[in-house]
CSV table of C-alpha atoms in Angstrom, one decimal:
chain,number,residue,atom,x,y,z
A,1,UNK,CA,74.5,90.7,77.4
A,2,UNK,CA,71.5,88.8,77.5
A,3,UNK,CA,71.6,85.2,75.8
A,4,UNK,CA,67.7,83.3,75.4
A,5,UNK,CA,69.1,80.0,74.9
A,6,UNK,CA,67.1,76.8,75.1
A,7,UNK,CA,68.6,73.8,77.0
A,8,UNK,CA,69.7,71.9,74.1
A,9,UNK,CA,71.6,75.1,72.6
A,10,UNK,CA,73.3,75.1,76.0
A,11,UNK,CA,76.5,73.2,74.6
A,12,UNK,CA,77.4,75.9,72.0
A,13,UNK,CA,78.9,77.9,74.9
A,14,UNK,CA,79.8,75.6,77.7
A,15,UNK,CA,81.6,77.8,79.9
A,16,UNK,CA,78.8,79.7,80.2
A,17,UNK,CA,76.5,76.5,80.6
A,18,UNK,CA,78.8,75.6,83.4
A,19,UNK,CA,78.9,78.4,85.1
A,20,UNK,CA,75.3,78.8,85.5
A,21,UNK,CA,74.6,75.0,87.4
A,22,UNK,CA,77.6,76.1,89.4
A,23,UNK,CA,76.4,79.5,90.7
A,24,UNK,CA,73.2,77.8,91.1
A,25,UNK,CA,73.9,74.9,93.3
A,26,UNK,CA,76.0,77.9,94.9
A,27,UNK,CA,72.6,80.4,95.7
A,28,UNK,CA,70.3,77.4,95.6
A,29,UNK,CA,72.0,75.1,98.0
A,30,UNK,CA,74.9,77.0,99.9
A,31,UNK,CA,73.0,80.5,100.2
A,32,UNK,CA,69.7,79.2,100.5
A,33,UNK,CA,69.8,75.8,101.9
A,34,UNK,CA,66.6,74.3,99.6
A,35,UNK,CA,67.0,71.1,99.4
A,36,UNK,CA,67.9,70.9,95.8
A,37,UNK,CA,70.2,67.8,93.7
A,38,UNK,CA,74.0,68.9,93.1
A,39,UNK,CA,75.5,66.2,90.8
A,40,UNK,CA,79.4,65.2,91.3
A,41,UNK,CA,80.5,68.2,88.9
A,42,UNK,CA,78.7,70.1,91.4
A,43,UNK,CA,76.0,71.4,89.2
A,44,UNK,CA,72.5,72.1,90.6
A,45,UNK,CA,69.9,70.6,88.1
A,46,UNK,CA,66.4,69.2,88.3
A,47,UNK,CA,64.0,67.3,86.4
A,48,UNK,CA,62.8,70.3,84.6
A,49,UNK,CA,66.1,70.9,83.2
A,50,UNK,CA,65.8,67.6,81.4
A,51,UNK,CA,62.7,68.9,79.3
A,52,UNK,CA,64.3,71.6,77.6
A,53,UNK,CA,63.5,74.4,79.2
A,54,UNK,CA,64.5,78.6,77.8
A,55,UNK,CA,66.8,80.2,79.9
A,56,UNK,CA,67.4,83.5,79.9
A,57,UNK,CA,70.7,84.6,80.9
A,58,UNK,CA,72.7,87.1,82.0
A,59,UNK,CA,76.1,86.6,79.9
A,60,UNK,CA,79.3,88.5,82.0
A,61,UNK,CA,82.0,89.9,79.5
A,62,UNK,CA,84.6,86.7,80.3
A,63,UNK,CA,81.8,84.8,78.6
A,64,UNK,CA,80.3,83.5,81.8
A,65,UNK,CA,77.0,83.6,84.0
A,66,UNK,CA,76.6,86.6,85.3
A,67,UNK,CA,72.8,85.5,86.4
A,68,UNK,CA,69.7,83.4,84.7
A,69,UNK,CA,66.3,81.9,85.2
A,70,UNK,CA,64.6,79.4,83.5
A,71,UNK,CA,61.0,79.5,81.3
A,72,UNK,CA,58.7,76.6,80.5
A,73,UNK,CA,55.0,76.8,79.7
A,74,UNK,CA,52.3,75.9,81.9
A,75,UNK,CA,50.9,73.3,79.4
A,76,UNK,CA,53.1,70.7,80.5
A,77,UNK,CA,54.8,69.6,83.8
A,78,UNK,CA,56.3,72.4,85.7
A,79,UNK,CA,57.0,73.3,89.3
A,80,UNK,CA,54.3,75.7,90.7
A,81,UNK,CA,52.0,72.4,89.5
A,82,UNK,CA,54.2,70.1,90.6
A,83,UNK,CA,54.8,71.1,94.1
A,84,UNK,CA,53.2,74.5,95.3
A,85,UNK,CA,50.2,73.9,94.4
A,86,UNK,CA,49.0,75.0,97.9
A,87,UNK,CA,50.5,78.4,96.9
A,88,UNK,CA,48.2,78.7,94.2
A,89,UNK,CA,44.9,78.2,95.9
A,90,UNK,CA,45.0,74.7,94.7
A,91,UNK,CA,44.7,76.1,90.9
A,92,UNK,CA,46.6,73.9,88.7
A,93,UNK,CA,47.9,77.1,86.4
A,94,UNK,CA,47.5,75.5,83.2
A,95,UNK,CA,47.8,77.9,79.4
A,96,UNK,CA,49.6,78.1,76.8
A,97,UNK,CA,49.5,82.0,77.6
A,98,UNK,CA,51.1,81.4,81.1
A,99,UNK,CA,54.4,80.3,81.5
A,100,UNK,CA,56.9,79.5,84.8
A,101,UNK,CA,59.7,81.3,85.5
A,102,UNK,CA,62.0,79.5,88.3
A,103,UNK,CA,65.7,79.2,89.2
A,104,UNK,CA,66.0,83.0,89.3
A,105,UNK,CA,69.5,83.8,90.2
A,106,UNK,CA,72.7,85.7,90.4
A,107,UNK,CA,76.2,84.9,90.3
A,108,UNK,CA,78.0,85.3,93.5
A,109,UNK,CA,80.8,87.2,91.5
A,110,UNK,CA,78.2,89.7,90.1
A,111,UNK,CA,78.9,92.8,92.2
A,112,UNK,CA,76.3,95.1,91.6
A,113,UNK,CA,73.6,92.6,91.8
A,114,UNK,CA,70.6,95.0,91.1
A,115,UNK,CA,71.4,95.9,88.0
A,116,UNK,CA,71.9,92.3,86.6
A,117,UNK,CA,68.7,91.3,88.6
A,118,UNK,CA,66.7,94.2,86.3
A,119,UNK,CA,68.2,93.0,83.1
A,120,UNK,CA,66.8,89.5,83.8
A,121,UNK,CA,63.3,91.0,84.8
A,122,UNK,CA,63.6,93.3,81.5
A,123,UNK,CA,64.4,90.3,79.3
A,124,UNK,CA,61.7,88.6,81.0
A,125,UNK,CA,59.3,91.5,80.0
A,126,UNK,CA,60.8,91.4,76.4
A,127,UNK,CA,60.3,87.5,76.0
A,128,UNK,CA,56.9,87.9,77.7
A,129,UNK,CA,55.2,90.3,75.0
A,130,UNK,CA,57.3,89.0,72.1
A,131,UNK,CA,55.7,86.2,72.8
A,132,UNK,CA,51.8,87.1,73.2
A,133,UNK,CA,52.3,85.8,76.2
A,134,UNK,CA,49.8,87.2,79.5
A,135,UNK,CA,51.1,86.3,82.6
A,136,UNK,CA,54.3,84.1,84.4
A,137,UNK,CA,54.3,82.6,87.5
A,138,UNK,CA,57.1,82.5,89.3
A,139,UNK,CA,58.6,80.2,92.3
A,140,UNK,CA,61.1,82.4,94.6
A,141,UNK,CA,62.7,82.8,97.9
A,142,UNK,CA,61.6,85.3,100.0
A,143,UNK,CA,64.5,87.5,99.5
A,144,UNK,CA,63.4,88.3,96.4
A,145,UNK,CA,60.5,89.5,96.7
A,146,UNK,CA,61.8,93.1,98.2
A,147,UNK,CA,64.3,92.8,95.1
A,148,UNK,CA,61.6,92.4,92.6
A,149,UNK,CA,59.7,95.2,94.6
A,150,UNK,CA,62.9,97.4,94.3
A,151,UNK,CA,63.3,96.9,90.6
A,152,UNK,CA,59.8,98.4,90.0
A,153,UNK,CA,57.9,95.1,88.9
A,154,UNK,CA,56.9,93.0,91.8
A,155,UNK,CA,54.6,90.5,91.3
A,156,UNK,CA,52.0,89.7,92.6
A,157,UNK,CA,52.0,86.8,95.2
A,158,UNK,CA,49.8,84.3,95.4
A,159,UNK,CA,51.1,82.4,98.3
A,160,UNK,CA,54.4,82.0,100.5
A,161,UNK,CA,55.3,78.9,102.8
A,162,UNK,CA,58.2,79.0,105.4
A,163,UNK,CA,58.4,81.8,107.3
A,164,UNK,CA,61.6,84.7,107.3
A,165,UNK,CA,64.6,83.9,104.9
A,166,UNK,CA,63.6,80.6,104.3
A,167,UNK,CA,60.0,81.7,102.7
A,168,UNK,CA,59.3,80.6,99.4
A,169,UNK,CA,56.6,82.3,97.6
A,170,UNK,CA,54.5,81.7,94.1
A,171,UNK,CA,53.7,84.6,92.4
A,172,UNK,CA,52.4,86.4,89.0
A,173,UNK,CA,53.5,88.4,86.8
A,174,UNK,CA,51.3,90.7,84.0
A,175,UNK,CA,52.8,91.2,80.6
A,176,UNK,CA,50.0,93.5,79.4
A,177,UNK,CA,52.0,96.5,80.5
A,178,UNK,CA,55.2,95.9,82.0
A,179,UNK,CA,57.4,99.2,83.1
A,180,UNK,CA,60.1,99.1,80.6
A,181,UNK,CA,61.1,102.6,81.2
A,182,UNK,CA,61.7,101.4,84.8
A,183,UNK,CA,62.9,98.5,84.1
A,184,UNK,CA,65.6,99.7,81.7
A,185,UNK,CA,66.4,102.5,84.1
A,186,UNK,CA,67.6,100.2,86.4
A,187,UNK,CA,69.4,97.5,84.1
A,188,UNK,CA,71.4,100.6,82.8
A,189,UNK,CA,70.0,99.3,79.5
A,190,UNK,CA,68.2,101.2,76.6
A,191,UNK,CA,65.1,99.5,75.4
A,192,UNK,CA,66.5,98.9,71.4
A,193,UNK,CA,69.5,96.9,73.3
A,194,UNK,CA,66.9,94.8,74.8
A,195,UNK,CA,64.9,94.2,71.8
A,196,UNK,CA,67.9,93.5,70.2
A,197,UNK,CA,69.1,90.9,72.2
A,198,UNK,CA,65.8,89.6,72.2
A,199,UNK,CA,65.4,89.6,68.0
A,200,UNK,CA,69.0,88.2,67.5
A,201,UNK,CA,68.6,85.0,69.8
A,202,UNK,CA,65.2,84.1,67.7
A,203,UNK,CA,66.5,85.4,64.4
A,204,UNK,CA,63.4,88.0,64.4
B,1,UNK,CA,41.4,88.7,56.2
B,2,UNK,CA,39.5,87.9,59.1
B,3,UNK,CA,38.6,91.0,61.9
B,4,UNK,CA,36.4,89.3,64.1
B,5,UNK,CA,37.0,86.4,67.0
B,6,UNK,CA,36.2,83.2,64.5
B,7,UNK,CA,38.1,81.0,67.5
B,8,UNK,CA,34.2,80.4,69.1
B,9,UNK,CA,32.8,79.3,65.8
B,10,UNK,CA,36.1,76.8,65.5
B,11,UNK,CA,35.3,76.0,68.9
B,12,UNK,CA,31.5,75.2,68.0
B,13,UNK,CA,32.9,72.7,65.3
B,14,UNK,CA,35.8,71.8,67.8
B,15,UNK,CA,33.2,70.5,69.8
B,16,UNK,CA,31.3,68.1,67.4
B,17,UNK,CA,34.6,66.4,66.3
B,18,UNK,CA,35.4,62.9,67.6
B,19,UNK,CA,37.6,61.1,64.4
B,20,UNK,CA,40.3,62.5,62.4
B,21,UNK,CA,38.3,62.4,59.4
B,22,UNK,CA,36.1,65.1,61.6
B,23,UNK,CA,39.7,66.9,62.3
B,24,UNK,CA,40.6,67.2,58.7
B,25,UNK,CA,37.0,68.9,57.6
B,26,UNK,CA,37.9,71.2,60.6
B,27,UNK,CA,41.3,71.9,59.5
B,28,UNK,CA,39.9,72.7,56.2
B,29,UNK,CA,36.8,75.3,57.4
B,30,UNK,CA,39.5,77.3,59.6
B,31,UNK,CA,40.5,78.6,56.0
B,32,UNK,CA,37.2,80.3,55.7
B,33,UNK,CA,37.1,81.1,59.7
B,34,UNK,CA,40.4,83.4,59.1
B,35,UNK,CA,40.4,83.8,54.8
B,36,UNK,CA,43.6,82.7,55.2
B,37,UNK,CA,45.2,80.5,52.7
B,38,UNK,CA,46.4,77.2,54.2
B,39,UNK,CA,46.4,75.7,57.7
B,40,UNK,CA,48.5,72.4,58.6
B,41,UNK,CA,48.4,70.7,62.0
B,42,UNK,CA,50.5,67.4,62.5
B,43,UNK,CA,52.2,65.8,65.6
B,44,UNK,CA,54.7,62.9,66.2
B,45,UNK,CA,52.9,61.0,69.0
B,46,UNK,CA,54.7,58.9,71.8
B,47,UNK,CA,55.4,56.0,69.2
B,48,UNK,CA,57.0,58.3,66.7
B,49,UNK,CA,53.8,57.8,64.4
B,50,UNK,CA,53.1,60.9,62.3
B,51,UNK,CA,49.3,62.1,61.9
B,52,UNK,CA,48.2,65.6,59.9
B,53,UNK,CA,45.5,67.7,59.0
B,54,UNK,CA,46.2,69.8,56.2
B,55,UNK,CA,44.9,71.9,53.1
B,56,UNK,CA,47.8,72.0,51.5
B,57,UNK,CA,47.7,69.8,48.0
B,58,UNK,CA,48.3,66.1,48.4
B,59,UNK,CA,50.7,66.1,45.6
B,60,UNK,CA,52.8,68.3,47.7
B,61,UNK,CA,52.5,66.2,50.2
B,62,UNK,CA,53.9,63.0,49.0
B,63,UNK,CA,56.3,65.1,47.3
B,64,UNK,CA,57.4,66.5,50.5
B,65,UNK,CA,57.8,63.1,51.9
B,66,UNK,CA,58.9,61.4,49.5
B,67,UNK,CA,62.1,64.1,49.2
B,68,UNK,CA,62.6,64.1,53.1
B,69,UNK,CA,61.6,67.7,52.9
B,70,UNK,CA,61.8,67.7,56.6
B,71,UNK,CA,65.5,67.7,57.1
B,72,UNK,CA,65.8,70.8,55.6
B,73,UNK,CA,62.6,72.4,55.8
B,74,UNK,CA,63.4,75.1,58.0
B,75,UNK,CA,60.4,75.4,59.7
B,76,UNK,CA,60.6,72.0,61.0
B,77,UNK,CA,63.9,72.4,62.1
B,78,UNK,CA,63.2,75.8,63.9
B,79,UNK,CA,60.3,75.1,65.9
B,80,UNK,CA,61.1,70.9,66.9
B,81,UNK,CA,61.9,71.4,70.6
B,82,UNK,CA,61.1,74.5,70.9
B,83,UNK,CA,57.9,76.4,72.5
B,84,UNK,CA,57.5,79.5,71.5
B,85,UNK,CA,55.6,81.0,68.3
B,86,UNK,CA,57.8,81.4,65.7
B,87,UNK,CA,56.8,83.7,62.8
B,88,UNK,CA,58.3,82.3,59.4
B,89,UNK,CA,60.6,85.5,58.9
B,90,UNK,CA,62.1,84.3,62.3
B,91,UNK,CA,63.6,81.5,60.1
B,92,UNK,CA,66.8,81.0,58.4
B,93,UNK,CA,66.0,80.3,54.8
B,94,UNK,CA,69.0,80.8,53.0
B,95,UNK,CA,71.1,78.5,51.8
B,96,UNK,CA,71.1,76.8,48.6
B,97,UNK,CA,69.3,73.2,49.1
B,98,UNK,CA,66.6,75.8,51.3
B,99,UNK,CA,66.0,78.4,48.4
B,100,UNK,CA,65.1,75.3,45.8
B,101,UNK,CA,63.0,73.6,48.5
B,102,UNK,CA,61.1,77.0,48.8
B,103,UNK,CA,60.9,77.4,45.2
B,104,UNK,CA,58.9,74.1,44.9
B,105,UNK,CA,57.1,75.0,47.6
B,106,UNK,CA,56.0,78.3,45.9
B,107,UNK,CA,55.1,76.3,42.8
B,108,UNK,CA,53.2,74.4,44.8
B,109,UNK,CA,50.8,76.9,45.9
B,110,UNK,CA,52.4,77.5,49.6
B,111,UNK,CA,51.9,80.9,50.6
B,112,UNK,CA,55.2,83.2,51.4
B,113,UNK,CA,54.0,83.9,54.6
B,114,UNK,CA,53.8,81.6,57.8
B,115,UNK,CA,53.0,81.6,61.2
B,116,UNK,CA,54.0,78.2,63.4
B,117,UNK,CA,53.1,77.1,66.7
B,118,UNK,CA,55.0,74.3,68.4
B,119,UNK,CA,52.8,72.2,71.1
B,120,UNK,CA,54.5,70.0,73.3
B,121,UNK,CA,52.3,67.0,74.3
B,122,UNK,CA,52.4,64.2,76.7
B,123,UNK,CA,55.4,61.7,77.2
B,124,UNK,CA,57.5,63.5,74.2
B,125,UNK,CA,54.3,64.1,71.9
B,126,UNK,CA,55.4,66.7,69.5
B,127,UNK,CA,52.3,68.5,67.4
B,128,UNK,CA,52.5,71.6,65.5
B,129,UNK,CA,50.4,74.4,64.0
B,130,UNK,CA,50.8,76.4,61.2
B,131,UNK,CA,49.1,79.6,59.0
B,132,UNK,CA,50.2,79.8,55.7
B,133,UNK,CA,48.9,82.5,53.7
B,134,UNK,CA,50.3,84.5,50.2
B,135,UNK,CA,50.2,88.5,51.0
B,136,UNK,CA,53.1,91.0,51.5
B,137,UNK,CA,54.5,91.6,55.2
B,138,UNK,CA,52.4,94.5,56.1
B,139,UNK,CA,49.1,92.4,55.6
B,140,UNK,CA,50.6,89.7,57.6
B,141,UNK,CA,52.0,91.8,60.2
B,142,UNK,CA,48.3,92.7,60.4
B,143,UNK,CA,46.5,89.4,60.7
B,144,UNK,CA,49.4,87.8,63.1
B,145,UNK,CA,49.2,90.8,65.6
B,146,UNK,CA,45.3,90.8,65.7
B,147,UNK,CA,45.4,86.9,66.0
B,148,UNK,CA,48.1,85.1,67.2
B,149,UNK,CA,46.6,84.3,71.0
B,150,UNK,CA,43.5,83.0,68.7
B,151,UNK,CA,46.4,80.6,67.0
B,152,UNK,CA,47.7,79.6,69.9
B,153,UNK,CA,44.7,78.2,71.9
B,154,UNK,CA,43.4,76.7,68.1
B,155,UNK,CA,47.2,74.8,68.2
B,156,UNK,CA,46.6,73.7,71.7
B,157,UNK,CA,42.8,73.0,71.4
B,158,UNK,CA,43.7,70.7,68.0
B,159,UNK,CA,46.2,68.7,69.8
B,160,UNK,CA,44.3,67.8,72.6
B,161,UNK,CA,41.5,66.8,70.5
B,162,UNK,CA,44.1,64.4,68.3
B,163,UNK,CA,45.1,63.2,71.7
B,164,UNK,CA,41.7,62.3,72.9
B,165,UNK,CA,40.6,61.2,69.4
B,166,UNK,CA,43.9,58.6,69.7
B,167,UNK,CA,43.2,57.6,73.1
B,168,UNK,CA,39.6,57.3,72.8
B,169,UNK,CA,38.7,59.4,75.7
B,170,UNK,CA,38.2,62.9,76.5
B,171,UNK,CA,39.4,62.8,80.1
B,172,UNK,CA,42.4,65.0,79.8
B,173,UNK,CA,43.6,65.3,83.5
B,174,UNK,CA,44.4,68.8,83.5
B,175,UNK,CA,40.6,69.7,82.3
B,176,UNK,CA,40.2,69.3,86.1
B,177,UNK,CA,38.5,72.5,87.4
B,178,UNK,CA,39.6,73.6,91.0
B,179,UNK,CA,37.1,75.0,93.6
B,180,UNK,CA,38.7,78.5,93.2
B,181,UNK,CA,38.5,78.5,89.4
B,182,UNK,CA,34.9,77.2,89.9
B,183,UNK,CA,34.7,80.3,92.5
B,184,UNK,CA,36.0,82.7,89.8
B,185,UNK,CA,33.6,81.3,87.3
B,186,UNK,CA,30.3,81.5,89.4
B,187,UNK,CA,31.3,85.4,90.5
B,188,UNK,CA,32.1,86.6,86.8
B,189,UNK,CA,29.3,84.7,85.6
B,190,UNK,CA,26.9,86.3,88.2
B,191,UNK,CA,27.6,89.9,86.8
B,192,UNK,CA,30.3,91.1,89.2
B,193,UNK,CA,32.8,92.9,87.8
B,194,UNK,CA,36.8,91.5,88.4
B,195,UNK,CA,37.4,93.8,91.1
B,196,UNK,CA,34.4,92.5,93.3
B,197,UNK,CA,35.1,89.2,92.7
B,198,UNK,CA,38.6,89.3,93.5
B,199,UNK,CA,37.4,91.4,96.8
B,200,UNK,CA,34.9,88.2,97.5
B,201,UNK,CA,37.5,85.8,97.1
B,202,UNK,CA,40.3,87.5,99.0
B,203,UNK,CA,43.1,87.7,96.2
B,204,UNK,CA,44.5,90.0,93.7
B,205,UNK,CA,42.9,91.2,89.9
B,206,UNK,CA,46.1,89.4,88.5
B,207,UNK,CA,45.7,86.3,90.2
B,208,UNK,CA,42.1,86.3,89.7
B,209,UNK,CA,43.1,87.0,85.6
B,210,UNK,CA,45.0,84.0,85.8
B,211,UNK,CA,42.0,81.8,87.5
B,212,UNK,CA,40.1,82.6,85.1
B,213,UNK,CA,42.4,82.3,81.6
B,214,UNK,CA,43.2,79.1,83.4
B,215,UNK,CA,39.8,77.7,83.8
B,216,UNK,CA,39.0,79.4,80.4
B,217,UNK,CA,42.3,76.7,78.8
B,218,UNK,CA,40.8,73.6,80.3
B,219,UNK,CA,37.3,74.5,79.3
B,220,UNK,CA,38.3,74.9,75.7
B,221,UNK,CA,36.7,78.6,75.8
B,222,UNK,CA,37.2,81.5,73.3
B,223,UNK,CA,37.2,83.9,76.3
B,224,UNK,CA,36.0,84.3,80.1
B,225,UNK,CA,32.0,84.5,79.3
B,226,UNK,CA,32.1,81.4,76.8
B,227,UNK,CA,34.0,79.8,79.3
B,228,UNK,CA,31.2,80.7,81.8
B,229,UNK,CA,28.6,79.3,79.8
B,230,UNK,CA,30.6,75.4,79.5
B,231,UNK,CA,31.0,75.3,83.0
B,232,UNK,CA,27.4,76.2,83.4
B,233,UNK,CA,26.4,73.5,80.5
B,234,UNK,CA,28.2,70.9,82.0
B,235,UNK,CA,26.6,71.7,85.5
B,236,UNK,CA,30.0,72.5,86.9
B,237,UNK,CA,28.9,76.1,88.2
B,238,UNK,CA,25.4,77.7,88.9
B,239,UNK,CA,25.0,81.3,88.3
C-alpha cells in the first residue's frame, strides 16, 4: 500500500523507515554511484531529510519499503535550487504551487519493478491535485527517464548533465491533467484505492 | 461568498503595507475581499516570538492563551511541521478536552468551517494561515475549491511581508528574477501566445508554465499579466 508519511512520523513504523535509507544508499550509491552520504547504519540521508520532508512510499506486505520518493516545496531550500540550477536555465523554481520530488526509488527486492514505479507516480498524481498543487520538479538519473516514459507520464525535462547511465536530469511534471486511467492501469491499482490511501494518511 | 479573483485587490493593499499595524487592517479587509467570516495569520519567528493578525474577538484571544488552547487545538497540532493545506474536516476533533475547547470556540463566534495553510519560513520560522467561516459543508466545499490557490499565495504573500516588516527590508533573496524568467515575461507581455514564446526560447509549454508561475511568486502577482505589469513597473522588463 501506499503510506504519505512525513519525516517526523517516520518512527511509528521503523522497519519500514529503515528499510527505505537502506534500499536507498543501495540504488543511490551501489547502483548508481552518486556520490551521496551513507551513515554507519548504512543509511543514505541528506540535508533535506533533516527538514522534514513527505515521503511517499511504497509499503511491501512484510511491512517494509517496497520503493519511495521524497516531496518538499519549492518555497524553501531544496535540491533543483540548491545544486542543478544549471538544469533549470538558471531559474531558481520558487512557489508554493511547485514542489520537488527527489530520491525516487525502488527496492532491490521489488521484482516487478514497473508496477511499484506507477504506484509511486500515481500517488504522486494523487498528492499533487489533492493538494492544488501545478507542477513538480523532479531530480533523476537518467534511467528513469525511459521508465517514466513507459509508465505513460514522463515529464518534461528541463536539462540533463552527465552523459549515458550516469546522466542526471531535472524535469517537470503537470498536475492539471495527469493520466490516471494510465497510471492506474499500470500500478494494477483502481483509482478509489488510490484516493483512499491518499484520504486516510491526511485524515480527509 | 466571493466569485471573483479579490487576491489583486489584496495585492493592491499588500503593496502599501510596511508595519504590522498596516498587516492587521489588511488582515481585517480580506473579510470583505472573500465575505468570509474570519481570517487569522500568525508565525513563530526564528526567536520563538509569536506575532498575529487576526479578526477573531480579542476576548477569545486572551482566553485562548491564557488556557493554552494550543496544546490541544487541533489545528495547531495538525498543520505545525507540516506543508500542505489542510482543510479543517481533515482534523481529528474528537476527543473530550477537544469537543469543549470547540464548544467555546463556537460560543465565541468561530465559524465551523476552516481552511489552514502552514508556511514554512526561514531558519525554522513557522507562520500560518487560516479561513474561518460559519456555513454548511456544501458552501464551503464551494468557496475552498474556487479559492484555495488564492489562499495559498495570500498565506505565502503575508509571511513574507511579516518577514520584511521584522527585518526592516524588502530584499527577500529569492525575489531575484533570472534572465529566462525576465525572457518569459517580456515574450507574454509582448502579446505572444505560450506556444510562441516557448518556440522563441527553445523549451517546452510546461517549463515555460513554470517560468512564468515562478516569476509570477517572487513578483507577488495575482496571475501571469499582473506579474507582467510589476516587472514592467519596476523597469525589470520592457515590452
Amino acid at each position: 500500500m501506499i503510506r504519505y508519511l512525513y519525516a517526523d512520523q517516520l518512527d511509528q513504523l521503523p522497519d519500514l523507515k529503515t528499510a527505505m535509507f537502506l534500499d536507498r544508499a543501495q540504488q543511490f550509491q551501489a547502483r548508481l554511484g552518486w556520490q551521496v552520504q551513507v551513515d554507519v547504519n548504512g543509511f543514505e540521508t541528506d540535508e533535506y531529510d533533516a527538514m522534514n520532508p513527505l515521503y511517499v512510499i511504497w509499503q511491501l506486505p512484510d511491512g517494509t519499503h517496497g520503493g519511495s520518493m521524497r516531496f518538499l516545496p519549492t518555497t524553501g531550500p531544496v535540491m533543483v535550487n540548491d545544486h542543478f540550477g544549471d538544469l533549470t536555465g538558471g531559474v531558481q523554481i520558487t512557489s508554493p504551487l511547485i514542489w520537488e520530488v527527489t530520491r525516487f526509488c525502488v527496492s532491490p527486492k521489488v521484482k516487478v519493478t514497473g508496477r511499484v514505479s506507477a504506484a509511486l507516480i500515481l500517488a504522486g498524481a494523487e498528492l499533487g491535485q489533492g493538494f492544488h498543487l501545478n507542477h513538480a520538479v523532479g531530480v533523476f538519473d537518467a534511467r528513469m527517464v525511459r521508465i517514466y516514459r513507459a509508465l505513460g507520464w514522463a515529464p518534461d525535462i528541463t536539462g540533463t548533465r552527465g552523459d549515458g547511465p550516469d546522466a542526471i536530469s531535472v524535469g517537470l511534471w503537470d498536475f492539471q491533467a495527469p493520466p490516471f486511467d494510465k497510471l492506474c492501469a499500470r500500478a494494477g491499482l483502481c483509482r478509489e484505492v488510490s484516493q483512499n490511501w491518499f484520504s486516510r494518511a491526511f485524515q480527509i | 461568498m466571493a466569485t471573483q479573483p479579490s487576491i489583486l485587490a489584496f495585492l493592491e493593499r499588500l503593496q502599501q503595507v510596511t508595519t504590522f499595524d498596516g498587516l492587521q487592517s489588511l488582515v481585517e479587509s480580506l473579510r470583505a475581499l472573500y465575505q468570509v467570516d474570519n481570517f487569522i495569520y500568525h508565525s513563530i519567528n526564528s526567536a520563538g516570538e509569536p506575532y498575529a493578525a487576526l479578526t477573531y474577538d480579542l476576548d477569545w484571544v486572551d482566553h485562548y492563551l491564557d488556557q493554552d488552547f494550543g496544546r490541544i487545538d487541533p489545528v495547531v497540532l495538525g498543520c505545525y511541521q507540516r506543508f500542505h493545506p489542510v482543510d479543517w474536516k481533515m482534523l481529528d476533533w474528537s476527543g473530550k478536552a477537544v469537543r469543549a475547547f470547540m464548544l467555546e470556540a463556537h460560543d465565541a463566534g468561530i465559524g465551523n468551517q476552516g481552511f489552514s495553510i502552514p508556511i514554512r519560513g526561514p531558519n525554522g520560522q513557522f507562520a500560518l494561515f487560516t479561513a474561518n467561516h460559519r456555513c454548511s459543508d456544501g458552501e464551503w466545499q464551494k468557496f475552498t475549491a474556487a479559492h484555495v490557490q488564492d489562499l495559498i499565495l495570500i498565506a505565502h504573500y503575508l509571511n513574507q511581508k511579516a518577514l520584511e516588516i521584522e527585518r526592516g527590508t524588502d530584499r527577500l533573496p529569492y525575489k531575484n528574477l533570472s534572465p529566462r524568467e525576465l525572457d518569459a515575461l517580456t515574450l507574454i507581455g509582448s502579446g505572444q501566445n505560450r506556444a510562441h514564446a516557448a518556440e522563441k526560447l527553445a523549451i517546452s509549454e510546461h517549463t515555460l508554465r513554470v517560468y512564468l508561475e515562478s516569476a509570477r511568486f517572487k513578483l507577488g502577482a495575482a496571475n501571469t499579466m499582473h506579474a507582467v505589469a510589476l516587472a514592467m513597473s519596476h523597469g525589470r522588463i520592457i515590452v
